[in-house]
């Protein structure tokens, strides 16, 4: 389990009636652990008297280059949701919250590239971090398509108009209000994107908006490697590894050991899939410019667990197949996943797999984390 840390809230700003930005202080000794890139997210442990912890991911709206002693997330209330309402109702300056270090792959590789940013509702949060950072530290043009229910629900409305006024040659913001124009259709999104096929696209918003936007980009044959999406879903599990989780993990190990002894009860629990290859597997993983090679993966644990056992700091967040922080592109061989809630058919066809859910299908596996 990754180490969690308790951060203190410095400031809470009500952005709209139902969205709050929460700024946390980063003490000097955690500066390295909390270094992040624009578009990444924080995983927070919202206290719950039902489950102990409700783990949820929230994207940074702040720019990593602005002030390394503080980070800001922006949380929009979900109707009938638990964690988002708890955060908006309870956090104030001086409150503390347990969090995991930054994670995520929804982040531009090149801040100088031209960017097409498609946001719906709270999906503006990572888009804001990318915009603030690219304007201050990049050189490309940025166009934002930002869809909202109505004028009152536009988060960061004033700052976006100020940024557009300050950078007229680089930033264009196109607001789309459902109350005025109706929901944007696939055709309208396709028309918007058609002139920007050479941009890097980042899309984040409610599921129907994302579906429409991604379908529009696919229709335009927008290259897969420049098409990025961040799905906002609630984690089902608890990556904080508290006592209850540790006990559950122990129980699962016990059960797995029983299975090995022939005490198998099909359908009970959610065991890791049986290894598809008998012998030890050779694995090569490219990560952050390094190549790691091993030849003794027995295929029983996941790629993420195997790399961690070798001391490789492979990225992850939920460990549940729900967030894509651990995504790899397969360069040789193949992997099978136990569970996948985030990758679509195109991702799978492109050889993208979730490291936290993957076991080998072939005796040689080569992957990259920078695909
Ligand atoms: C990578 C990523 C980035 C994200 N970034 C953002 C962002 O920047 N801004 C943003 O607003 N959202 C963001 N999200 C979405 C966010 O993580 C949550 O999914 C969202 O806030 C809804 O959570 P919720 O608990 O309020 O609602 P729900 O998840 O809909 O709440 C209902 C769930 O909570 C459970 N529940 C109800 N009561 C309790 C209780 N007392 N204790 C424990 N569980 C309970 C229910 O069983 C049910 O499963 C992001 C998600 C991801 C994956
Ligand atoms: S760590 Fe979230 S999908 Fe693998």
Tab-separated table of N, CA and C and ligand atoms in Angstrom, residues 235 304 315-327 342 354-357, ligand 2:
chain	number	residue	atom	x	y	z
A	235	UNK	N	-14.452	5.472	-6.422
A	235	UNK	CA	-13.769	4.211	-6.170
A	235	UNK	C	-14.674	3.303	-5.337
A	304	UNK	N	1.600	-4.828	-11.428
A	304	UNK	CA	1.915	-3.787	-10.442
A	304	UNK	C	2.569	-4.401	-9.206
A	315	UNK	N	3.274	3.499	-11.161
A	315	UNK	CA	2.148	4.330	-10.705
A	315	UNK	C	0.877	3.515	-10.446
A	316	UNK	N	0.078	3.973	-9.530
A	316	UNK	CA	-1.220	3.355	-9.243
A	316	UNK	C	-2.018	4.295	-8.357
A	317	UNK	N	-3.307	4.038	-8.262
A	317	UNK	CA	-4.087	4.725	-7.238
A	317	UNK	C	-5.080	3.762	-6.606
A	318	UNK	N	-6.134	3.398	-7.351
A	318	UNK	CA	-7.224	2.654	-6.712
A	318	UNK	C	-6.901	1.171	-6.496
A	319	UNK	N	-6.071	0.587	-7.350
A	319	UNK	CA	-5.768	-0.851	-7.353
A	319	UNK	C	-7.021	-1.688	-7.626
A	320	UNK	N	-8.039	-1.094	-8.176
A	320	UNK	CA	-9.321	-1.788	-8.358
A	320	UNK	C	-9.747	-1.838	-9.819
A	321	UNK	N	-8.915	-1.343	-10.737
A	321	UNK	CA	-9.333	-1.308	-12.136
A	321	UNK	C	-10.320	-0.205	-12.427
A	322	UNK	N	-10.282	0.859	-11.596
A	322	UNK	CA	-11.323	1.891	-11.710
A	322	UNK	C	-10.805	3.274	-12.079
A	323	UNK	N	-9.475	3.475	-12.111
A	323	UNK	CA	-9.025	4.860	-12.298
A	323	UNK	C	-8.044	5.059	-13.461
A	324	UNK	N	-7.359	4.040	-13.896
A	324	UNK	CA	-6.398	4.047	-15.013
A	324	UNK	C	-5.049	4.681	-14.674
A	325	UNK	N	-4.803	4.985	-13.390
A	325	UNK	CA	-3.501	5.558	-13.028
A	325	UNK	C	-2.360	4.592	-13.349
A	326	UNK	N	-2.666	3.285	-13.436
A	326	UNK	CA	-1.621	2.264	-13.611
A	326	UNK	C	-1.515	1.796	-15.063
A	327	UNK	N	-2.163	2.515	-16.012
A	327	UNK	CA	-2.259	2.020	-17.394
A	327	UNK	C	-0.891	1.856	-18.051
A	342	UNK	N	-12.465	1.124	-16.743
A	342	UNK	CA	-12.128	2.399	-17.371
A	342	UNK	C	-11.735	2.335	-18.837
A	354	UNK	N	-4.411	-2.384	-17.644
A	354	UNK	CA	-4.266	-1.822	-16.293
A	354	UNK	C	-3.265	-2.679	-15.518
A	355	UNK	N	-2.156	-2.066	-15.102
A	355	UNK	CA	-1.105	-2.829	-14.404
A	355	UNK	C	-1.611	-3.477	-13.122
A	356	UNK	N	-2.558	-2.816	-12.442
A	356	UNK	CA	-3.023	-3.343	-11.151
A	356	UNK	C	-3.925	-4.558	-11.319
A	357	UNK	N	-4.351	-4.839	-12.561
A	357	UNK	CA	-5.280	-5.949	-12.796
A	357	UNK	C	-4.697	-7.015	-13.718
B	2	LIG	S1	-4.621	1.709	-10.001
B	2	LIG	FE1	-6.609	2.391	-10.582
B	2	LIG	S2	-7.010	1.173	-12.366
B	2	LIG	FE2	-5.125	0.405	-11.633
